[in-house]
PDB file of C-alpha atoms and ligand atoms in Angstrom:
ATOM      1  CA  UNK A   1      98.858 144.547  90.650  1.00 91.00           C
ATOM      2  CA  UNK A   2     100.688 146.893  89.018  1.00 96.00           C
ATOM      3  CA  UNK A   3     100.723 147.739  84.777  1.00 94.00           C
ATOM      4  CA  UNK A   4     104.373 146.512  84.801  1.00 95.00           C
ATOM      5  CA  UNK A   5     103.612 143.258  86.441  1.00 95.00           C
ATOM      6  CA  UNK A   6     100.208 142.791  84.219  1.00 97.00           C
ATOM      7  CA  UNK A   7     102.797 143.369  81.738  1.00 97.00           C
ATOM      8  CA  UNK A   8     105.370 140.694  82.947  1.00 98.00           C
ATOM      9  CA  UNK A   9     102.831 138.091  82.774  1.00 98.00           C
ATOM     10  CA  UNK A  10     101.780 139.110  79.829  1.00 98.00           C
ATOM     11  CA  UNK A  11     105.126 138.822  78.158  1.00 98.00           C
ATOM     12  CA  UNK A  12     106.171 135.421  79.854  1.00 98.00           C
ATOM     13  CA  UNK A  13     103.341 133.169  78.442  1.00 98.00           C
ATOM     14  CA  UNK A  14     104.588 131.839  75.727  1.00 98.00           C
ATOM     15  CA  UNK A  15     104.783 128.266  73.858  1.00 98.00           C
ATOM     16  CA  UNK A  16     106.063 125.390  75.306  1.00 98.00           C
ATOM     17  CA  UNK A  17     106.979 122.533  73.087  1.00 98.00           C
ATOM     18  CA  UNK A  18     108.994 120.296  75.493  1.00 98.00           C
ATOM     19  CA  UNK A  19     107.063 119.147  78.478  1.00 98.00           C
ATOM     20  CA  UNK A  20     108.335 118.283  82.026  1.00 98.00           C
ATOM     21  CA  UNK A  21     106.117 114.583  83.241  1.00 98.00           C
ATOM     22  CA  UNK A  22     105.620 116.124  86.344  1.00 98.00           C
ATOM     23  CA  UNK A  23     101.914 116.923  86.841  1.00 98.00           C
ATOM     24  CA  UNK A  24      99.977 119.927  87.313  1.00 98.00           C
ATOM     25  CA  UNK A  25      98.086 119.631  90.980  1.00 98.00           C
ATOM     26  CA  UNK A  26      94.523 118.846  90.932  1.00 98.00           C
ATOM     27  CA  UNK A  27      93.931 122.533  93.240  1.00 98.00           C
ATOM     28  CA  UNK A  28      95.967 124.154  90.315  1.00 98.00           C
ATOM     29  CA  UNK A  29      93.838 122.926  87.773  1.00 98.00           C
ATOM     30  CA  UNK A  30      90.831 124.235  89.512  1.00 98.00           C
ATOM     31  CA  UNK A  31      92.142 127.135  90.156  1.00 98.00           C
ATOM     32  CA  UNK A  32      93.050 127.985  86.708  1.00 98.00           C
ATOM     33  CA  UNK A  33      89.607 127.378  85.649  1.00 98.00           C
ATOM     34  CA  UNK A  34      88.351 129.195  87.773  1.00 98.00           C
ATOM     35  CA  UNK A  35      90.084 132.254  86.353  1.00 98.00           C
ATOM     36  CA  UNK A  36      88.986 130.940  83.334  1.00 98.00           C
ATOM     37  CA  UNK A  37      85.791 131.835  83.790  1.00 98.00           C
ATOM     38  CA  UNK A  38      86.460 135.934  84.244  1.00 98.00           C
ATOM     39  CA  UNK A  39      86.833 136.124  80.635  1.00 98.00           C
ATOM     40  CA  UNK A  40      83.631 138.199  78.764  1.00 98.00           C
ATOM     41  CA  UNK A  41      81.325 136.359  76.561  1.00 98.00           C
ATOM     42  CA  UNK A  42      78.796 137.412  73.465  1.00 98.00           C
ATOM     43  CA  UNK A  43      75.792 138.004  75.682  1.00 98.00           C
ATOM     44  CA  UNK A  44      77.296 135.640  78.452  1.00 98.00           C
ATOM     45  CA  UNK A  45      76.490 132.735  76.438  1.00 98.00           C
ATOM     46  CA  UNK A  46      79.534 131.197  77.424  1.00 98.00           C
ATOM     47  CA  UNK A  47      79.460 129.108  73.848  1.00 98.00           C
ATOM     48  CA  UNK A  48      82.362 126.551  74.517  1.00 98.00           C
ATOM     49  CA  UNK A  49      83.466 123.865  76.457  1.00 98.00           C
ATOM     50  CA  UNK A  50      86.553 122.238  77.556  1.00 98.00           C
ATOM     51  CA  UNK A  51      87.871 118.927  77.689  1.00 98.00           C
ATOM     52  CA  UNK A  52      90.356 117.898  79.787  1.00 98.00           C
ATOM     53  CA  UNK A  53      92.977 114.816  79.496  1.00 98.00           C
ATOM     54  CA  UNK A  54      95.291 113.547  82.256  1.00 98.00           C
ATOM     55  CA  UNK A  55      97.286 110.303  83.086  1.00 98.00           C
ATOM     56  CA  UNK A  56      96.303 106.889  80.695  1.00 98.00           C
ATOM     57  CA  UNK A  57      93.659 108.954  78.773  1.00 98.00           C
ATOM     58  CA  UNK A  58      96.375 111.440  78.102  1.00 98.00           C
ATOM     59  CA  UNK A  59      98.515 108.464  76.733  1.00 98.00           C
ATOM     60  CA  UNK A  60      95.990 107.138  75.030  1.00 98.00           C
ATOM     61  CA  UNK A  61      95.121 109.960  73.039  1.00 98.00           C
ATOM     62  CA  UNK A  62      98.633 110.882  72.134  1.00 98.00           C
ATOM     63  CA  UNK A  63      98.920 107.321  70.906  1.00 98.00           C
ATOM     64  CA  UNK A  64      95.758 108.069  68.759  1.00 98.00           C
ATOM     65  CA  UNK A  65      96.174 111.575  67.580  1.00 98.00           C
ATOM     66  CA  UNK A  66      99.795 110.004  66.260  1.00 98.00           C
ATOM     67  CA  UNK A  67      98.721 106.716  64.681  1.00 98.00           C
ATOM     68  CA  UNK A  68      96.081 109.493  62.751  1.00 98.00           C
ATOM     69  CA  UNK A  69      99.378 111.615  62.195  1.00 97.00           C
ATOM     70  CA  UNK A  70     101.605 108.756  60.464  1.00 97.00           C
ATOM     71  CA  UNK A  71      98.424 107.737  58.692  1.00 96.00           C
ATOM     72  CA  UNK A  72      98.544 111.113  56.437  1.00 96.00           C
ATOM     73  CA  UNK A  73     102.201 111.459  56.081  1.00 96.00           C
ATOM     74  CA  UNK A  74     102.236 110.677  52.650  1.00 95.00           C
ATOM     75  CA  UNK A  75      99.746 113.669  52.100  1.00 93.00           C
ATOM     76  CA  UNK A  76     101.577 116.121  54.074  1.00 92.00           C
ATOM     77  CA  UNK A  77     104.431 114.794  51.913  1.00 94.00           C
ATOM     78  CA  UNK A  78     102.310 115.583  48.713  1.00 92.00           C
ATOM     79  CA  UNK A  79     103.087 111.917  47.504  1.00 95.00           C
ATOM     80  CA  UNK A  80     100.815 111.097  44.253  1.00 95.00           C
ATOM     81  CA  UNK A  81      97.633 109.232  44.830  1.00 95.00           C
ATOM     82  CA  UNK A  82      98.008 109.683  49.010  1.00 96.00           C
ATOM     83  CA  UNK A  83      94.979 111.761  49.520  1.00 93.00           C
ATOM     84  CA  UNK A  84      93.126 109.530  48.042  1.00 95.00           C
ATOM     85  CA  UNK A  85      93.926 106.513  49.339  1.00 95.00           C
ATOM     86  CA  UNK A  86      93.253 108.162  53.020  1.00 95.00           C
ATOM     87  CA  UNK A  87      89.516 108.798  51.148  1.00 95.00           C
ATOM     88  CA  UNK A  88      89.069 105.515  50.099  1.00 96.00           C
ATOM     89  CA  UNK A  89      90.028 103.849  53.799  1.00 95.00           C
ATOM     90  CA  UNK A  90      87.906 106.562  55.641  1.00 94.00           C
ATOM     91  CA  UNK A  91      91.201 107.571  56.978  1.00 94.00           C
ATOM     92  CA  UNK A  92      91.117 111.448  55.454  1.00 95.00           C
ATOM     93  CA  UNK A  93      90.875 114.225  58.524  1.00 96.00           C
ATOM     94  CA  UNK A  94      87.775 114.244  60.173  1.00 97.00           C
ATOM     95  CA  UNK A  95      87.999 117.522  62.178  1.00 98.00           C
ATOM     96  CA  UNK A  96      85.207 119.931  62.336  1.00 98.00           C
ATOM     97  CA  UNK A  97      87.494 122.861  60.752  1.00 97.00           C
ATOM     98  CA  UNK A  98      89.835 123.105  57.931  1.00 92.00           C
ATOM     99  CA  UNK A  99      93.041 123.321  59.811  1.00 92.00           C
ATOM    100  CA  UNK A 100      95.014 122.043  56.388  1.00 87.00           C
ATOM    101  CA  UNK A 101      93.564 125.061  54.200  1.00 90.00           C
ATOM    102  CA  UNK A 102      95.453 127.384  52.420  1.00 92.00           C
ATOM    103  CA  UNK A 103      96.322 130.682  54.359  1.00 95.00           C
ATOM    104  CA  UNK A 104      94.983 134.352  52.971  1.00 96.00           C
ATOM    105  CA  UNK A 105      98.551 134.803  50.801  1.00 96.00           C
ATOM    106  CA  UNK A 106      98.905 138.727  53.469  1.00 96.00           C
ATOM    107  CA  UNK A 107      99.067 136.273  56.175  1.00 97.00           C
ATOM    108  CA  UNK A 108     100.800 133.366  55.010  1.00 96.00           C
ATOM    109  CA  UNK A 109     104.419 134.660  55.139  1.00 97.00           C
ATOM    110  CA  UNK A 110     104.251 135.470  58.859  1.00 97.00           C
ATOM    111  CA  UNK A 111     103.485 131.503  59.278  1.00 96.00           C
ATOM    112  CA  UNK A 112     106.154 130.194  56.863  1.00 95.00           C
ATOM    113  CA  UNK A 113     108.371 132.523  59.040  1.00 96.00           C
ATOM    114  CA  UNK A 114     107.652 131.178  61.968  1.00 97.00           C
ATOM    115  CA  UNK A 115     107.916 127.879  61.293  1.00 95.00           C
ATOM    116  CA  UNK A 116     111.373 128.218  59.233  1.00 96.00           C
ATOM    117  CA  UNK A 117     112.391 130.299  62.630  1.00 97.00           C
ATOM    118  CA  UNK A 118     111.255 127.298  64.993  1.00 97.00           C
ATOM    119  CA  UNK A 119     113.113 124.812  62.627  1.00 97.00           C
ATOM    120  CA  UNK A 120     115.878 126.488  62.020  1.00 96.00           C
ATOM    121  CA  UNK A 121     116.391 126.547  66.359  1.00 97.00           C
ATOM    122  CA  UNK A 122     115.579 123.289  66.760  1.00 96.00           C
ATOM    123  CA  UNK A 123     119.064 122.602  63.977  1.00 96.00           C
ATOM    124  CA  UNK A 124     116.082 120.766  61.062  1.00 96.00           C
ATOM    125  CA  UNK A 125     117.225 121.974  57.891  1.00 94.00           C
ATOM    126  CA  UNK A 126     115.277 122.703  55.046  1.00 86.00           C
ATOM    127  CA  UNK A 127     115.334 119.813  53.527  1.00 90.00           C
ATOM    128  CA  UNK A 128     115.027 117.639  56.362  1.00 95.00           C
ATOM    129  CA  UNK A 129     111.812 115.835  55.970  1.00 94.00           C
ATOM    130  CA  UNK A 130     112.585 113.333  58.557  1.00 95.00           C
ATOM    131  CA  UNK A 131     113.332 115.815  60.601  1.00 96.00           C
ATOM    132  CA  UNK A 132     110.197 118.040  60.338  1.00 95.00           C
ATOM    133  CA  UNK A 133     108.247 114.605  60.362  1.00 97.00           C
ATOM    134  CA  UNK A 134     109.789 114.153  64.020  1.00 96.00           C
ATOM    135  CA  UNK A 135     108.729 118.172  65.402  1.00 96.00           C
ATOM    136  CA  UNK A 136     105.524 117.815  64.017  1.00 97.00           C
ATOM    137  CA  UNK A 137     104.679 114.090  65.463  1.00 98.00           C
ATOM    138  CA  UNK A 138     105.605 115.485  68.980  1.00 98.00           C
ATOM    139  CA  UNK A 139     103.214 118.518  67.938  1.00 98.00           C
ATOM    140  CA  UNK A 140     100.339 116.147  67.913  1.00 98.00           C
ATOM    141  CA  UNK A 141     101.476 114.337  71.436  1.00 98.00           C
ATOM    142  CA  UNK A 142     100.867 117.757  73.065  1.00 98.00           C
ATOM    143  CA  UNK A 143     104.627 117.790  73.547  1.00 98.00           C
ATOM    144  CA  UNK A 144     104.882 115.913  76.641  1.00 98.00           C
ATOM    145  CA  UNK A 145     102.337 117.791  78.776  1.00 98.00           C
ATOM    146  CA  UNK A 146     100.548 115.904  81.465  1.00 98.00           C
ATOM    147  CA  UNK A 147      97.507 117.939  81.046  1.00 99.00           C
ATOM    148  CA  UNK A 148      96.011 117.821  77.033  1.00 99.00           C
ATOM    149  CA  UNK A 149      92.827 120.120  76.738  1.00 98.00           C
ATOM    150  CA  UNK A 150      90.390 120.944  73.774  1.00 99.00           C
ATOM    151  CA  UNK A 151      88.054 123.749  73.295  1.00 98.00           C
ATOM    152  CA  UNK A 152      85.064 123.193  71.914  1.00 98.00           C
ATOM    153  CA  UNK A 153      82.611 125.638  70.443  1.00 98.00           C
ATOM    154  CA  UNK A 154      79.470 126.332  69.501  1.00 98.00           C
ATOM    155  CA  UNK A 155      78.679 125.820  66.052  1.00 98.00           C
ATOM    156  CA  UNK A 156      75.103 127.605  66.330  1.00 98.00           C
ATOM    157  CA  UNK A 157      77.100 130.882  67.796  1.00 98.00           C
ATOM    158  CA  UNK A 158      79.927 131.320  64.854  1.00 98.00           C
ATOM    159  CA  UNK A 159      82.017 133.574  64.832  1.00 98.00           C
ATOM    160  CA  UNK A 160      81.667 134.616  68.382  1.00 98.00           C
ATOM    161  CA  UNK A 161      82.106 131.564  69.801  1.00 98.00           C
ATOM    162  CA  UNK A 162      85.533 131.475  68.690  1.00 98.00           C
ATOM    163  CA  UNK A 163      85.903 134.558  69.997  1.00 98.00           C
ATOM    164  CA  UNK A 164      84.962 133.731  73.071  1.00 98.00           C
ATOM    165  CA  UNK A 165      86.958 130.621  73.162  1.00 98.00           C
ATOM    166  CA  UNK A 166      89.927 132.806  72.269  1.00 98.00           C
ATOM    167  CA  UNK A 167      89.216 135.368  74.985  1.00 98.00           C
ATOM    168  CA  UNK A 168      88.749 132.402  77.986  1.00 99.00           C
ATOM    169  CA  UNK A 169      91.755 130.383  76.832  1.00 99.00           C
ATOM    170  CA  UNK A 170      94.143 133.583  76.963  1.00 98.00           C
ATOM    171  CA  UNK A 171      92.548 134.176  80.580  1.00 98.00           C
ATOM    172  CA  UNK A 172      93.013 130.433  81.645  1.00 99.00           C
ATOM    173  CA  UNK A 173      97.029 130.347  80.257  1.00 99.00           C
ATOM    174  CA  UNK A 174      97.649 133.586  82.151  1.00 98.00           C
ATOM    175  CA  UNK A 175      96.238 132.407  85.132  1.00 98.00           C
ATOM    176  CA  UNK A 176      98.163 129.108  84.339  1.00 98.00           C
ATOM    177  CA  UNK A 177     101.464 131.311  83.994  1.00 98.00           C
ATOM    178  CA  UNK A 178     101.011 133.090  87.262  1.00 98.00           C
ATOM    179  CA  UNK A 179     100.738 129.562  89.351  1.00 98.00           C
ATOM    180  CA  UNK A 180     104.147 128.788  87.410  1.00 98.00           C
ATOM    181  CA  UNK A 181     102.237 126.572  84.812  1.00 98.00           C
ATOM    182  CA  UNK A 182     103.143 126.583  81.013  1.00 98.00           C
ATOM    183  CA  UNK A 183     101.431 125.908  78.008  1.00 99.00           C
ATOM    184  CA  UNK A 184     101.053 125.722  74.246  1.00 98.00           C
ATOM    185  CA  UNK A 185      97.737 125.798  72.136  1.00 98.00           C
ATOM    186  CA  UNK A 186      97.879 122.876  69.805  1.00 98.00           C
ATOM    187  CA  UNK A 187      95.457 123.371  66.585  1.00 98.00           C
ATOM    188  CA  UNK A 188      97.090 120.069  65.347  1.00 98.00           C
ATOM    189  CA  UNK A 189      94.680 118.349  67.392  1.00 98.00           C
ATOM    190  CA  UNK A 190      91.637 119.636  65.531  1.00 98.00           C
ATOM    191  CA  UNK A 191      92.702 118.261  62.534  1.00 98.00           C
ATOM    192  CA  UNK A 192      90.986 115.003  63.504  1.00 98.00           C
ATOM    193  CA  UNK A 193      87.909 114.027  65.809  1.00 98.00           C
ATOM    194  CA  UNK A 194      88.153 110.532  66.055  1.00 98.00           C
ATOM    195  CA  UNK A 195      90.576 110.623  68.935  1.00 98.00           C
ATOM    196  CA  UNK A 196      88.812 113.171  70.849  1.00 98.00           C
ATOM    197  CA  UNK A 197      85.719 111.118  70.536  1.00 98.00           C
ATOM    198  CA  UNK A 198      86.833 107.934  71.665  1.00 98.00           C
ATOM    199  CA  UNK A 199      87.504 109.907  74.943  1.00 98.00           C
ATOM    200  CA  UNK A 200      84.761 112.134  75.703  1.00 98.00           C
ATOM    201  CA  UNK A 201      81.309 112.623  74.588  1.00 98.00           C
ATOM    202  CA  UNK A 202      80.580 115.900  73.085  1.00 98.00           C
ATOM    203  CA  UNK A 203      77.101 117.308  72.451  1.00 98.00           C
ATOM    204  CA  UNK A 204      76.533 116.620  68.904  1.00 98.00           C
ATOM    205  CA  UNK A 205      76.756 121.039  68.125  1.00 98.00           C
ATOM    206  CA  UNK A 206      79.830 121.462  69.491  1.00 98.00           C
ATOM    207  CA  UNK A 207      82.447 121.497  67.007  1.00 98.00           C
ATOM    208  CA  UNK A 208      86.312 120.314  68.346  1.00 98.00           C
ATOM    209  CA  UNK A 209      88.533 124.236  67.423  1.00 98.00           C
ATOM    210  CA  UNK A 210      91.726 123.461  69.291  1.00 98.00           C
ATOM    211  CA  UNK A 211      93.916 121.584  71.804  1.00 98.00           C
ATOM    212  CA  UNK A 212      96.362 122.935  74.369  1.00 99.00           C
ATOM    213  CA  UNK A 213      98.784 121.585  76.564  1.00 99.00           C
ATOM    214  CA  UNK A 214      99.256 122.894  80.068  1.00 99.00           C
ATOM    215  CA  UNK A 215     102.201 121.345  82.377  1.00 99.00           C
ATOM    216  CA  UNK A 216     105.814 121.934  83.237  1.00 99.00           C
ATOM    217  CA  UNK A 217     108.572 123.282  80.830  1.00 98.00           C
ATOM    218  CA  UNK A 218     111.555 121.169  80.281  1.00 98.00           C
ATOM    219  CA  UNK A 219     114.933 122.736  79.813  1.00 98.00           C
ATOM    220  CA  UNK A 220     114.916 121.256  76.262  1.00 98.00           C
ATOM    221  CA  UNK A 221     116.331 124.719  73.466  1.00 97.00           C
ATOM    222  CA  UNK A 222     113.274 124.171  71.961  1.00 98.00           C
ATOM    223  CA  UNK A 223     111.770 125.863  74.709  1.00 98.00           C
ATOM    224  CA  UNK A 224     114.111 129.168  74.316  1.00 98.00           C
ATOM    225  CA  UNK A 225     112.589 129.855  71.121  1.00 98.00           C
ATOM    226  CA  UNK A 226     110.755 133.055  70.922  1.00 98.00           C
ATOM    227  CA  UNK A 227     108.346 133.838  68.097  1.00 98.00           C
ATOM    228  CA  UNK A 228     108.309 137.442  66.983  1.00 97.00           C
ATOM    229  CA  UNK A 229     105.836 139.488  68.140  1.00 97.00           C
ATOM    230  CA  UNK A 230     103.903 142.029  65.685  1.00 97.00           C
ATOM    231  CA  UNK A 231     102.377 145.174  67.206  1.00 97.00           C
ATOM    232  CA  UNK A 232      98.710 144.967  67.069  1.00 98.00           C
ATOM    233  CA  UNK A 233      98.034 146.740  63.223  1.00 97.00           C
ATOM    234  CA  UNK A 234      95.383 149.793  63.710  1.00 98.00           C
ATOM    235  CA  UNK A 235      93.008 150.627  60.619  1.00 98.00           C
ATOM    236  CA  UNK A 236      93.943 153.758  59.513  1.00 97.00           C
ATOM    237  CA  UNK A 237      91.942 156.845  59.608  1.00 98.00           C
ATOM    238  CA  UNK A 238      90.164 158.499  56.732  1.00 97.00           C
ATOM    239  CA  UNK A 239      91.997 161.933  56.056  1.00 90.00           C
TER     240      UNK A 239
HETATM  241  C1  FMN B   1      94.703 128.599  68.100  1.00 57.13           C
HETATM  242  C2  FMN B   1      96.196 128.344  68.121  1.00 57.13           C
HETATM  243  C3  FMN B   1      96.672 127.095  67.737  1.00 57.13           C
HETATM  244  C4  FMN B   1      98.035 126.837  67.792  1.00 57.13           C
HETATM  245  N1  FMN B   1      98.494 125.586  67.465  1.00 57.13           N
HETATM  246  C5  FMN B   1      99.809 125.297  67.587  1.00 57.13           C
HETATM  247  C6  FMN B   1     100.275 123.981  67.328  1.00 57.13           C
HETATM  248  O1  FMN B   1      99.527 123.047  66.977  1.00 57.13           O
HETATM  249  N2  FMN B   1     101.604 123.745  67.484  1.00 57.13           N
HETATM  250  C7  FMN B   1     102.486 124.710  67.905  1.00 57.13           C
HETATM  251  O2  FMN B   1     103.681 124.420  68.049  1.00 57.13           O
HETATM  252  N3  FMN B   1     102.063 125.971  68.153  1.00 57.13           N
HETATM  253  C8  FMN B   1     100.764 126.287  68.022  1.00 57.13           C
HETATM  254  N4  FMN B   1     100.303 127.546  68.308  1.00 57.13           N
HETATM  255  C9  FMN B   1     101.260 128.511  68.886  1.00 57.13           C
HETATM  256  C10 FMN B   1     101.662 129.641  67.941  1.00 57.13           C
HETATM  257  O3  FMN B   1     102.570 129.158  66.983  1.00 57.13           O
HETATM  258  C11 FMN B   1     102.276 130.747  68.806  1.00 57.13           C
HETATM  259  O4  FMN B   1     101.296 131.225  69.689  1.00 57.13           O
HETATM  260  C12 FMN B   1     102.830 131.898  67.975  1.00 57.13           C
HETATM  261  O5  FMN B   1     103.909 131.470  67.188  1.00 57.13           O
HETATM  262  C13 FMN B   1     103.304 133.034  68.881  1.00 57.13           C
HETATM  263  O6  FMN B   1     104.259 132.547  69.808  1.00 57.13           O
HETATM  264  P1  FMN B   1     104.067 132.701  71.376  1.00 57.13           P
HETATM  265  O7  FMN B   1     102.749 132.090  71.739  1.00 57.13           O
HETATM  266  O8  FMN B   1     105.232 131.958  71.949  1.00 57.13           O
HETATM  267  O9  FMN B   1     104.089 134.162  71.673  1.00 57.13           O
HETATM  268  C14 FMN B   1      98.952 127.859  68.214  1.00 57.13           C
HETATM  269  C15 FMN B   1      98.438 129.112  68.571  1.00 57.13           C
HETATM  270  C16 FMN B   1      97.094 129.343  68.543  1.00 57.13           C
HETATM  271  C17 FMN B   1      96.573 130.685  69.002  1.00 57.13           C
END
């Protein structure tokens, strides 16, 4: 390998949002986490775990994590009285992180930009609550992919069992780029845990931090979209 082709790798992962059916080959899969597993780890403590949907669980779950969607769309939609009507059913989000909270204000203009970019090159306007509605609900179907995947992490190991989540799950979608396989991390999906439970059984201090979706990308525009990317920001030096 050379540091150009390191670098074309690099540079080609990016995320999918519109998902090809086909799906990704069982020796693929294993493969991929098998490179997964290169990644360092805080003391090799290895404090995560993934979670892997195919086929009717796949279905089933994007049925689930949407029905949880719809449920909160008159929240989202900052209608009066919504949030707590979700409290008083039991139907608020139930995830083990605050995915919803506020952003640090330094960092929350990068996100509005990105997701005015995305909108804007998908043609919703503005104003186009409907619209939005529509991106977002695919958001929590993992976009199509055949394979949906969560990472969970150890809540006894915080922070660096994040980190180390973050540090396998680049490995695994670069290895997933260089067998031709796309993806997308989807934090939507840690908004709630009820889906994810009915599905698997997690040990009880394992906390649900994010989905993904591996598969196939469609030739949907969606998929030309390219989000920019910052150089990495070095601390400056005392004079
Ligand atoms: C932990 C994590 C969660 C993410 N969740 C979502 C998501 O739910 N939906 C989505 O469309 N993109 C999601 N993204 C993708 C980011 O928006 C994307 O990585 C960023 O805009 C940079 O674009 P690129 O990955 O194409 O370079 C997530 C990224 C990360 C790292």
């Amino acid at each position: 390998m050379t540091p150009s082709s390191f670098s074309d790798l690099a540079a080609a992962r990016h995320a999918v949002r519109d998902f090809l059916p086909d799906p990704v080959p069982d020796e693929v899969l294993a493969a991929v986490l098998d490179d997964a597993r290169t990644a360092p780890s805080w003391s090799n403590t290895r404090p995560f775990m993934l979670a892997l949907a195919t086929g009717e669980r796949a279905e089933r779950l994007r049925a689930a994590y949407v029905r949880e969607f719809d449920r909160t769309l008159g929240a989202q939609h900052r209608e009066r009285g919504a949030l707590a009507r979700l409290a008083l059913t039991g139907n608020l989000p139930d995830g083990d992180y605050k995915v919803w909270a506020p952003y640090p204000e330094d960092l929350r203009v990068h996100s509005f930009a990105v997701g005015r970019a995305l909108y804007r090159h998908v043609g919703v306007d503005r104003g186009d609550r409907a619209g939005r509605d529509k991106v977002n609900r695919r958001n929590c179907e993992a976009f199509g992919a055949p394979v949906i995947g969560f990472v969970l992490v150890h809540a006894g190991l915080m922070p660096f069992a994040a980190l180390d989540a973050g540090l396998m799950l680049q490995t695994l979608f670069l290895s997933a780029k260089a067998h031709g396989v796309d993806s997308c991390p989807l934090g939507v999906l840690a908004t709630w845990r009820r889906p994810f439970d009915a599905e698997f059984e997690a040990p009880a201090d394992y906390g649900l931090i994010t989905g993904f979706a591996l598969g196939y990308a469609s030739d949907a525009p969606v998929n030309d979209f390219r989000a920019e990317r910052r150089a990495v920001r070095l601390v400056p030096t005392r004079s």
